[in-house]
Short mmCIF file of C-alpha atoms and ligand atoms in Angstrom, two decimals:
data_model
loop_
_atom_site.label_atom_id
_atom_site.label_comp_id
_atom_site.label_asym_id
_atom_site.label_seq_id
_atom_site.Cartn_x
_atom_site.Cartn_y
_atom_site.Cartn_z
CA UNK A 1 3.83 11.31 22.88
CA UNK A 2 0.42 9.74 22.30
CA UNK A 3 0.31 6.15 21.02
CA UNK A 4 -2.21 5.40 18.14
CA UNK A 5 -3.72 2.19 17.15
CA UNK A 6 -5.63 1.94 14.04
CA UNK A 7 -7.62 -1.02 12.67
CA UNK A 8 -8.74 -1.08 9.05
CA UNK A 9 -12.02 -2.64 7.90
CA UNK A 10 -12.91 -3.02 4.04
CA UNK A 11 -11.12 -2.32 1.04
CA UNK A 12 -7.69 -1.48 -0.24
CA UNK A 13 -8.45 2.21 -0.27
CA UNK A 14 -8.98 2.03 3.51
CA UNK A 15 -5.61 0.65 3.92
CA UNK A 16 -4.19 3.65 2.24
CA UNK A 17 -6.54 5.95 4.23
CA UNK A 18 -5.21 4.52 7.49
CA UNK A 19 -1.66 5.03 6.29
CA UNK A 20 -2.67 8.45 5.54
CA UNK A 21 -4.14 9.18 8.97
CA UNK A 22 -0.93 7.84 10.42
CA UNK A 23 1.15 10.24 8.35
CA UNK A 24 -1.06 13.07 9.35
CA UNK A 25 -0.73 12.16 13.06
CA UNK A 26 2.82 11.28 13.14
CA UNK A 27 3.76 14.30 11.08
CA UNK A 28 2.67 16.53 13.92
CA UNK A 29 5.42 15.15 16.23
CA UNK A 30 2.85 14.40 18.93
CA UNK A 31 1.83 10.85 17.95
CA UNK A 32 3.42 7.56 17.35
CA UNK A 33 2.32 4.17 16.48
CA UNK A 34 1.28 1.84 19.27
CA UNK A 35 2.57 -1.81 19.18
CA UNK A 36 -0.63 -3.19 20.91
CA UNK A 37 -4.14 -1.86 21.21
CA UNK A 38 -3.97 -2.26 25.03
CA UNK A 39 -1.11 0.33 25.18
CA UNK A 40 -2.74 2.78 22.97
CA UNK A 41 -3.99 6.26 23.93
CA UNK A 42 -5.85 6.66 20.89
CA UNK A 43 -7.97 3.69 19.24
CA UNK A 44 -9.33 4.25 15.56
CA UNK A 45 -11.34 1.98 13.52
CA UNK A 46 -11.25 2.92 9.80
CA UNK A 47 -14.58 1.49 8.64
CA UNK A 48 -16.51 0.17 5.61
CA UNK A 49 -20.06 0.33 4.80
CA UNK A 50 -20.24 -1.63 1.53
CA UNK A 51 -22.27 -4.56 2.81
CA UNK A 52 -24.31 -4.89 6.09
CA UNK A 53 -21.79 -7.65 7.50
CA UNK A 54 -18.92 -5.09 7.26
CA UNK A 55 -20.80 -2.70 9.53
CA UNK A 56 -21.89 -5.49 11.60
CA UNK A 57 -18.19 -6.50 12.34
CA UNK A 58 -17.42 -2.81 13.29
CA UNK A 59 -20.49 -2.68 15.95
CA UNK A 60 -19.17 -5.87 17.37
CA UNK A 61 -15.70 -4.60 17.72
CA UNK A 62 -16.79 -1.27 19.24
CA UNK A 63 -18.70 -3.24 22.00
CA UNK A 64 -15.24 -4.98 22.70
CA UNK A 65 -13.40 -1.65 22.77
CA UNK A 66 -15.87 -0.01 24.89
CA UNK A 67 -14.95 -2.80 27.59
CA UNK A 68 -11.38 -1.86 26.93
CA UNK A 69 -11.90 1.79 27.35
CA UNK A 70 -13.53 1.34 30.84
CA UNK A 71 -10.25 -0.55 31.92
CA UNK A 72 -8.20 2.25 30.46
CA UNK A 73 -9.78 5.59 31.32
CA UNK A 74 -8.69 8.45 29.06
CA UNK A 75 -8.27 6.35 26.05
CA UNK A 76 -9.75 8.03 22.99
CA UNK A 77 -11.90 6.03 20.69
CA UNK A 78 -12.69 7.13 17.10
CA UNK A 79 -14.70 5.84 14.19
CA UNK A 80 -13.28 6.87 10.70
CA UNK A 81 -14.35 6.16 7.16
CA UNK A 82 -17.47 5.18 5.60
CA UNK A 83 -19.47 4.31 8.66
CA UNK A 84 -18.56 7.65 10.22
CA UNK A 85 -19.86 9.31 7.24
CA UNK A 86 -23.17 7.34 7.00
CA UNK A 87 -23.89 6.64 10.49
CA UNK A 88 -22.80 9.57 12.63
CA UNK A 89 -26.02 10.24 14.51
CA UNK A 90 -26.57 6.63 15.30
CA UNK A 91 -22.99 6.15 16.66
CA UNK A 92 -23.07 9.11 18.70
CA UNK A 93 -26.44 8.26 20.36
CA UNK A 94 -25.89 4.51 20.75
CA UNK A 95 -22.12 4.16 21.61
CA UNK A 96 -21.36 7.01 24.21
CA UNK A 97 -17.89 5.37 24.38
CA UNK A 98 -17.10 6.80 20.80
CA UNK A 99 -15.32 10.14 21.17
CA UNK A 100 -14.38 10.99 17.58
CA UNK A 101 -16.36 10.53 14.32
CA UNK A 102 -14.42 11.57 11.17
CA UNK A 103 -15.48 10.70 7.62
CA UNK A 104 -13.09 10.19 4.62
CA UNK A 105 -12.54 13.90 3.77
CA UNK A 106 -11.84 15.04 7.31
CA UNK A 107 -8.53 13.39 8.23
CA UNK A 108 -6.58 16.56 8.34
CA UNK A 109 -8.56 17.87 11.11
CA UNK A 110 -7.58 14.76 13.36
CA UNK A 111 -4.72 16.45 15.28
CA UNK A 112 -6.89 19.33 16.24
CA UNK A 113 -9.84 17.16 17.09
CA UNK A 114 -7.65 14.82 19.30
CA UNK A 115 -6.04 17.79 20.96
CA UNK A 116 -9.63 18.52 22.31
CA UNK A 117 -10.21 14.82 23.30
CA UNK A 118 -12.57 14.18 20.35
CA UNK A 119 -15.11 15.66 18.12
CA UNK A 120 -17.09 15.32 14.84
CA UNK A 121 -16.16 16.08 11.14
CA UNK A 122 -18.06 14.42 8.58
CA UNK A 123 -17.74 17.13 5.91
CA UNK A 124 -17.34 15.70 2.26
CA UNK A 125 -15.14 17.67 0.06
CA UNK A 126 -14.94 18.16 -3.73
CA UNK A 127 -11.15 18.73 -3.61
CA UNK A 128 -9.33 16.78 -0.94
CA UNK A 129 -6.92 14.07 -2.38
CA UNK A 130 -4.40 14.29 0.38
CA UNK A 131 -2.25 14.72 -2.43
CA UNK A 132 1.09 15.76 -0.88
CA UNK A 133 0.87 13.52 2.05
CA UNK A 134 3.06 10.32 1.83
CA UNK A 135 1.41 7.62 3.67
CA UNK A 136 3.18 5.85 6.55
CA UNK A 137 3.26 2.29 5.36
CA UNK A 138 1.86 -0.14 7.93
CA UNK A 139 2.87 -3.32 6.19
CA UNK A 140 6.33 -4.05 7.21
CA UNK A 141 7.14 -6.41 4.44
CA UNK A 142 7.86 -3.30 2.40
CA UNK A 143 7.68 -4.88 -1.27
CA UNK A 144 4.18 -3.82 -2.28
CA UNK A 145 2.35 -0.68 -1.60
CA UNK A 146 -1.06 0.75 -2.43
CA UNK A 147 -1.01 4.38 -3.99
CA UNK A 148 -4.30 6.31 -4.02
CA UNK A 149 -4.68 8.25 -7.30
CA UNK A 150 -8.23 9.53 -7.04
CA UNK A 151 -11.06 9.59 -4.37
CA UNK A 152 -14.76 9.25 -4.50
CA UNK A 153 -17.04 8.08 -7.12
CA UNK A 154 -19.55 9.43 -9.66
CA UNK A 155 -21.14 6.29 -11.00
CA UNK A 156 -24.07 5.84 -8.66
CA UNK A 157 -24.42 2.01 -9.18
CA UNK A 158 -27.93 1.59 -7.88
CA UNK A 159 -26.89 -0.87 -5.07
CA UNK A 160 -23.78 0.98 -4.03
CA UNK A 161 -23.17 3.42 -0.97
CA UNK A 162 -19.64 4.60 -2.07
CA UNK A 163 -20.87 7.77 -3.83
CA UNK A 164 -22.78 8.76 -0.62
CA UNK A 165 -19.95 7.99 1.92
CA UNK A 166 -17.00 8.85 -0.01
CA UNK A 167 -18.41 11.85 -2.01
CA UNK A 168 -17.61 13.05 -5.61
CA UNK A 169 -14.95 11.85 -7.75
CA UNK A 170 -11.72 13.66 -7.94
CA UNK A 171 -8.12 12.93 -9.20
CA UNK A 172 -4.96 13.56 -7.39
CA UNK A 173 -2.12 15.62 -8.97
CA UNK A 174 0.22 13.42 -10.99
CA UNK A 175 3.29 15.20 -9.70
CA UNK A 176 2.54 14.08 -6.12
CA UNK A 177 1.87 10.46 -7.29
CA UNK A 178 5.14 10.26 -9.23
CA UNK A 179 7.01 11.68 -6.09
CA UNK A 180 5.36 9.00 -3.83
CA UNK A 181 6.14 6.15 -6.26
CA UNK A 182 9.68 7.44 -6.55
CA UNK A 183 10.07 7.56 -2.89
CA UNK A 184 8.63 4.09 -2.47
CA UNK A 185 11.12 2.71 -5.09
CA UNK A 186 13.95 4.29 -3.32
CA UNK A 187 12.76 2.63 0.06
CA UNK A 188 13.06 -0.69 -1.69
CA UNK A 189 9.42 -1.30 -2.61
CA UNK A 190 9.20 -3.09 -5.89
CA UNK A 191 5.43 -3.08 -6.62
CA UNK A 192 2.66 -0.41 -6.44
CA UNK A 193 -0.98 -0.76 -6.91
CA UNK A 194 -2.74 2.51 -8.24
CA UNK A 195 -6.24 2.81 -6.57
CA UNK A 196 -9.41 4.46 -7.35
CA UNK A 197 -12.96 3.32 -7.42
CA UNK A 198 -12.88 3.81 -11.12
CA UNK A 199 -9.12 4.46 -12.33
CA UNK A 200 -10.11 4.56 -16.03
CA UNK A 201 -11.86 8.01 -15.43
CA UNK A 202 -8.64 9.45 -13.76
CA UNK A 203 -7.98 12.97 -15.29
CA UNK A 204 -5.79 15.82 -14.08
CA UNK A 205 -5.21 18.60 -16.43
CA UNK A 206 -3.58 16.88 -19.55
CA UNK A 207 -3.07 13.64 -17.99
CA UNK A 208 -5.39 10.63 -18.25
CA UNK A 209 -5.19 7.31 -16.84
CA UNK A 210 -3.17 5.52 -19.73
CA UNK A 211 -0.51 8.56 -19.49
CA UNK A 212 -0.42 8.34 -15.68
CA UNK A 213 0.25 4.65 -15.95
CA UNK A 214 2.88 5.16 -18.54
CA UNK A 215 4.76 7.73 -16.32
CA UNK A 216 4.41 5.66 -13.10
CA UNK A 217 6.03 2.57 -15.11
CA UNK A 218 8.79 4.85 -16.33
CA UNK A 219 10.07 5.36 -12.68
CA UNK A 220 11.82 2.04 -13.00
CA UNK A 221 11.58 -1.15 -15.17
CA UNK A 222 12.26 -2.87 -11.77
CA UNK A 223 8.93 -1.53 -10.29
CA UNK A 224 5.85 -3.57 -11.01
CA UNK A 225 2.61 -1.44 -11.53
CA UNK A 226 -0.80 -2.73 -10.99
CA UNK A 227 -4.16 -0.76 -10.68
CA UNK A 228 -7.68 -1.35 -9.56
CA UNK A 229 -10.66 -0.84 -10.04
CA UNK A 230 -11.59 -0.59 -13.75
CA UNK A 231 -15.17 0.13 -14.69
CA UNK A 232 -15.99 -1.76 -17.90
CA UNK A 233 -17.86 1.18 -19.47
CA UNK A 234 -14.47 3.10 -19.50
CA UNK A 235 -11.90 0.47 -20.37
CA UNK A 236 -10.22 1.83 -23.53
CA UNK A 237 -8.12 0.28 -26.17
CA UNK A 238 -5.43 3.00 -25.51
CA UNK A 239 -5.13 1.68 -21.92
CA UNK A 240 -4.62 -1.73 -23.36
CA UNK A 241 -2.10 -0.69 -25.84
CA UNK A 242 -0.13 1.28 -23.13
CA UNK A 243 -0.13 -1.96 -21.00
CA UNK A 244 0.85 -4.17 -23.88
CA UNK A 245 3.83 -1.82 -24.70
CA UNK A 246 5.24 -1.65 -21.21
CA UNK A 247 6.35 -4.85 -19.63
CA UNK A 248 6.40 -3.81 -16.09
CA UNK A 249 2.69 -2.93 -16.06
CA UNK A 250 1.25 -6.34 -14.75
CA UNK A 251 -0.84 -8.47 -16.99
CA UNK A 252 -3.95 -8.37 -14.74
CA UNK A 253 -7.14 -6.58 -15.08
CA UNK A 254 -9.80 -6.31 -12.41
CA UNK A 255 -12.95 -5.77 -14.24
CA UNK A 256 -16.07 -6.08 -12.22
CA UNK A 257 -19.04 -7.52 -14.20
CA UNK A 258 -21.55 -7.65 -11.19
CA UNK A 259 -23.91 -9.62 -13.43
CA UNK A 260 -24.15 -11.43 -16.61
CA UNK A 261 -27.82 -10.20 -17.34
CA UNK A 262 -28.22 -7.02 -19.39
CA UNK A 263 -31.48 -6.58 -17.72
CA UNK A 264 -29.79 -6.71 -14.25
CA UNK A 265 -27.00 -4.41 -15.31
CA UNK A 266 -29.55 -1.79 -16.37
CA UNK A 267 -31.31 -1.99 -12.99
CA UNK A 268 -27.82 -1.76 -11.46
CA UNK A 269 -27.23 1.54 -13.51
CA UNK A 270 -23.77 -0.11 -14.65
CA UNK A 271 -24.21 1.76 -18.07
CA UNK A 272 -22.95 -1.23 -20.14
CA UNK A 273 -24.66 -4.42 -21.65
CA UNK A 274 -23.41 -8.06 -21.48
CA UNK A 275 -22.34 -7.76 -25.09
CA UNK A 276 -20.30 -4.63 -24.33
CA UNK A 277 -18.55 -6.19 -21.52
CA UNK A 278 -17.80 -9.13 -23.58
CA UNK A 279 -16.37 -6.87 -26.34
CA UNK A 280 -14.06 -5.49 -23.66
CA UNK A 281 -12.93 -8.93 -22.79
CA UNK A 282 -12.30 -9.62 -26.51
CA UNK A 283 -10.28 -6.46 -26.78
CA UNK A 284 -8.15 -7.52 -23.78
CA UNK A 285 -7.59 -11.02 -25.15
CA UNK A 286 -6.70 -9.68 -28.55
CA UNK A 287 -4.05 -7.06 -27.17
CA UNK A 288 -2.69 -9.34 -24.42
CA UNK A 289 -3.35 -12.88 -24.57
CA UNK A 290 -1.62 -13.64 -21.38
CA UNK A 291 -3.66 -11.14 -19.39
CA UNK A 292 -5.47 -12.39 -16.29
CA UNK A 293 -9.02 -11.12 -15.66
CA UNK A 294 -10.71 -11.04 -12.46
CA UNK A 295 -14.05 -9.81 -11.39
CA UNK A 296 -16.69 -8.71 -8.61
CA UNK A 297 -20.11 -10.46 -8.93
CA UNK A 298 -23.39 -9.68 -6.85
CA UNK A 299 -25.77 -12.70 -6.40
CA UNK A 300 -29.53 -11.96 -5.70
CA UNK A 301 -29.87 -8.16 -6.82
CA UNK A 302 -33.32 -6.96 -6.76
CA UNK A 303 -35.66 -8.83 -9.21
CA UNK A 304 -32.94 -11.22 -10.22
CA UNK A 305 -34.69 -14.30 -11.83
CA UNK A 306 -33.22 -17.74 -12.25
CA UNK A 307 -32.62 -16.77 -15.82
CA UNK A 308 -30.54 -13.70 -14.86
CA UNK A 309 -28.59 -15.77 -12.41
CA UNK A 310 -27.88 -18.39 -15.28
CA UNK A 311 -26.73 -15.37 -17.43
CA UNK A 312 -24.08 -14.63 -14.85
CA UNK A 313 -22.89 -18.18 -14.54
CA UNK A 314 -22.74 -18.36 -18.46
CA UNK A 315 -20.83 -15.04 -18.54
CA UNK A 316 -18.15 -16.43 -15.92
CA UNK A 317 -17.75 -19.61 -18.08
CA UNK A 318 -17.45 -17.59 -21.24
CA UNK A 319 -14.69 -15.18 -19.77
CA UNK A 320 -13.08 -17.95 -17.76
CA UNK A 321 -12.04 -15.58 -14.84
CA UNK A 322 -8.88 -16.29 -13.13
CA UNK A 323 -10.15 -14.80 -9.78
CA UNK A 324 -13.46 -13.26 -8.52
CA UNK A 325 -14.79 -11.48 -5.39
CA UNK A 326 -18.38 -12.80 -4.96
CA UNK A 327 -21.03 -11.17 -2.68
CA UNK A 328 -24.53 -11.50 -1.84
CA UNK A 329 -26.60 -8.52 -2.47
CA UNK A 330 -26.89 -6.49 0.69
CA UNK A 331 -29.48 -3.55 0.62
CA UNK A 332 -27.80 -0.24 1.61
CA UNK A 333 -30.04 2.52 3.00
CA UNK A 334 -30.69 5.50 0.96
CA UNK A 335 -29.16 4.12 -2.38
CA UNK A 336 -31.32 4.11 -5.43
CA UNK A 337 -32.02 0.35 -5.12
CA UNK A 338 -33.08 0.82 -1.56
CA UNK A 339 -35.43 3.70 -2.45
CA UNK A 340 -37.06 2.36 -5.61
CA UNK A 341 -36.60 -1.32 -5.85
CA UNK A 342 -37.74 -4.26 -3.84
CA UNK A 343 -34.75 -6.50 -2.19
CA UNK A 344 -37.12 -9.41 -3.18
CA UNK A 345 -34.78 -12.31 -3.60
CA UNK A 346 -35.30 -14.71 -0.65
CA UNK A 347 -32.18 -15.10 1.51
CA UNK A 348 -31.96 -18.70 1.07
CA UNK A 349 -32.03 -18.22 -2.81
CA UNK A 350 -29.30 -15.67 -2.48
CA UNK A 351 -27.28 -18.21 -0.47
CA UNK A 352 -27.88 -20.90 -3.14
CA UNK A 353 -26.91 -18.81 -5.97
CA UNK A 354 -23.82 -17.53 -4.26
CA UNK A 355 -22.68 -21.00 -3.46
CA UNK A 356 -23.11 -21.84 -7.12
CA UNK A 357 -21.13 -18.91 -8.23
CA UNK A 358 -18.37 -19.74 -5.82
CA UNK A 359 -18.35 -23.32 -6.88
CA UNK A 360 -18.06 -22.34 -10.54
CA UNK A 361 -15.14 -19.93 -9.81
CA UNK A 362 -13.24 -22.50 -8.04
CA UNK A 363 -13.66 -24.85 -11.10
CA UNK A 364 -12.43 -21.84 -13.29
CA UNK A 365 -9.52 -20.85 -11.12
CA UNK A 366 -8.38 -24.55 -10.98
CA UNK A 367 -8.56 -24.75 -14.76
CA UNK A 368 -6.73 -21.54 -15.17
CA UNK A 369 -4.03 -22.70 -12.81
CA UNK A 370 -3.72 -26.23 -14.50
CA UNK A 371 -2.96 -24.35 -17.68
CA UNK A 372 -0.04 -22.84 -16.03
CA UNK A 373 1.54 -26.01 -15.06
CA UNK A 374 4.76 -26.47 -17.12
CA UNK A 375 4.88 -22.71 -17.91
CA UNK A 376 7.69 -20.31 -17.01
CA UNK A 377 6.94 -16.98 -15.03
CA UNK A 378 8.92 -14.17 -13.36
CA UNK A 379 7.75 -13.95 -9.67
CA UNK A 380 8.24 -10.95 -7.37
CA UNK A 381 9.09 -12.75 -3.99
CA UNK A 382 6.91 -11.30 -1.11
CA UNK A 383 8.10 -13.38 1.91
CA UNK A 384 8.22 -16.67 3.51
CA UNK A 385 5.25 -18.99 3.17
CA UNK A 386 2.85 -19.20 6.16
CA UNK A 387 2.83 -23.04 5.76
CA UNK A 388 6.44 -23.83 5.58
CA UNK A 389 9.57 -22.01 6.62
CA UNK A 390 11.42 -23.87 3.85
CA UNK A 391 9.44 -22.10 1.01
CA UNK A 392 8.88 -18.32 -0.10
CA UNK A 393 5.93 -17.23 -2.12
CA UNK A 394 5.75 -14.49 -4.92
CA UNK A 395 3.37 -13.38 -7.58
CA UNK A 396 3.41 -13.66 -11.19
CA UNK A 397 2.54 -10.53 -13.40
CA UNK A 398 -0.89 -12.12 -13.60
CA UNK A 399 -1.10 -11.77 -9.93
CA UNK A 400 -1.23 -15.51 -9.11
CA UNK A 401 0.76 -16.75 -5.92
CA UNK A 402 3.49 -19.16 -6.71
CA UNK A 403 5.34 -21.13 -3.95
CA UNK A 404 8.92 -22.09 -4.41
CA UNK A 405 12.01 -23.29 -2.34
CA UNK A 406 13.39 -20.75 0.06
CA UNK A 407 16.94 -21.33 -0.95
CA UNK A 408 18.70 -21.64 -4.44
CA UNK A 409 20.79 -24.49 -5.69
CA UNK A 410 23.86 -22.53 -4.40
CA UNK A 411 22.20 -22.30 -0.87
CA UNK A 412 21.60 -18.49 -1.26
CA UNK A 413 18.32 -17.21 0.33
CA UNK A 414 15.59 -15.74 -1.80
CA UNK A 415 14.31 -12.64 -0.18
CA UNK A 416 11.25 -10.42 -0.21
CA UNK A 417 11.90 -8.02 -3.38
CA UNK A 418 13.84 -10.60 -5.42
CA UNK A 419 12.68 -11.34 -8.89
CA UNK A 420 12.93 -15.13 -9.68
CA UNK A 421 12.19 -17.03 -13.03
CA UNK A 422 10.20 -20.09 -12.03
CA UNK A 423 8.49 -22.93 -13.78
CA UNK A 424 5.12 -24.16 -12.51
CA UNK A 425 5.13 -27.90 -11.23
CA UNK A 426 1.76 -28.21 -9.72
CA UNK A 427 -1.32 -26.32 -8.54
CA UNK A 428 -4.39 -26.11 -6.45
CA UNK A 429 -7.38 -23.76 -7.09
CA UNK A 430 -5.51 -21.13 -4.95
CA UNK A 431 -2.01 -21.35 -5.52
CA UNK A 432 0.75 -22.61 -7.82
CA UNK A 433 3.74 -24.71 -6.83
CA UNK A 434 7.03 -23.95 -8.65
CA UNK A 435 10.66 -24.39 -9.03
CA UNK A 436 13.31 -21.68 -9.59
CA UNK A 437 14.95 -22.04 -12.95
N1 5AD B 1 -24.30 -5.65 -1.92
C1 5AD B 1 -23.34 -6.46 -2.15
N2 5AD B 1 -22.07 -6.09 -2.92
C2 5AD B 1 -21.93 -4.94 -3.17
N3 5AD B 1 -20.81 -4.43 -3.76
C3 5AD B 1 -21.08 -3.06 -3.69
N4 5AD B 1 -22.19 -2.67 -3.19
C4 5AD B 1 -22.88 -3.88 -2.77
C5 5AD B 1 -24.01 -4.37 -2.03
N5 5AD B 1 -24.85 -3.25 -1.77
C6 5AD B 1 -19.82 -5.06 -4.19
C7 5AD B 1 -19.50 -4.94 -5.76
C8 5AD B 1 -18.42 -3.99 -5.85
C9 5AD B 1 -17.45 -4.39 -4.62
C10 5AD B 1 -16.53 -3.49 -4.26
O1 5AD B 1 -18.54 -4.74 -3.62
O2 5AD B 1 -19.27 -6.02 -6.44
O3 5AD B 1 -17.57 -4.10 -7.11
FE1 SF4 B 2 -19.88 1.61 -6.05
FE2 SF4 B 2 -20.22 1.53 -8.84
FE3 SF4 B 2 -18.66 3.49 -7.78
FE4 SF4 B 2 -17.76 0.97 -7.83
S1 SF4 B 2 -18.29 2.24 -9.48
S2 SF4 B 2 -17.76 2.44 -6.06
S3 SF4 B 2 -19.74 -0.17 -7.39
S4 SF4 B 2 -21.04 3.17 -7.37
#
């Protein structure tokens, strides 16, 4: 039995991919999970190329693992995921310690390649969805799991490397999704997050995304259903209506704006305007007034002026986001932006704009959390608080973390997977404090 250690970089999709890789390897009967990298026979890094700093972390880690490999002769070192796809040649020439380079669509070939001590497979596929493989969950808490419903991306936002590293968009057979979700629920999971680069364009035979969501939510009223990511251009009223009619579909939508300036959105090839985006926000508010909205924002994209930046800040204020992921633009080789536009916002200006965006978001998150003080929510408990063994934390439907006492009035312990009714009693910009009612 060979012991496998896998480290995951980047997005939630990579978490599922790592779990899929473990399922493929463990399914052969020849591999098991290592409990420590130092005991592993096979060390895999599942990598991300979305921004330069994500790649930098992996290069750095590779140097450390190269040293480990010298001490443990025979360890196989593999690079998986987007960096494998994008930088195969560079990895093979500059890092001789690497034995295995496999891109996002090549994981089924891992057992065969590992049997040979390594190899390369960066073939992209138009069909591969790993549909029938049930990922081996790496998170031991066992309350919340990610479920991949599609792979790849066809949108070609001009800054983004994903369509090149993960290939064309394809949807997974809904039968296999429903089977996997059913298995998760039976195993005690109480929340699934359906994942795709653009879930709103999910389509498989007669099933579109709202219909898939409805079927997944029907697995059990005790199962919470989330999804990410929605592209604003494809967010339909029908999706909102299905959400509103189904209490166990969570009241949270991640709707990346990227910029508040229509001029920037056009250069980014986002295919919507500021007005269109705000119309979608108005639709969400109309159908689900209690829905949380979060976003991704990029600071300092090619040609961004002070005025464009101000438009992003004003959009953020106008929407009043609950939460945001915020980034400095990082030029990715071979994307349309890298080929045709100048990365001309000075680093210091990017830094200053990002700081302003982060400062504003902290303000908006705090304001949103303050509005929740005094209100009641149902939370799904995820575990004991890291700060205090006397407290547990869980999330509201809106995806906000609430910390409450670990024991009820009767002394009974609240455990991961329990639903609790709570009243919010206080907050910071990051979390809510509450009491069980
Ligand atoms: N530079 C900075 N941020 C990027 N993102 C994607 N590509 C880049 C890039 N080149 C961000 C977008 C996307 C999120 C997943 O990562 O905001 O929504
Ligand atoms: Fe990248 Fe745009 Fe596809 Fe998201 S939708 S993965 S930002 S190309």
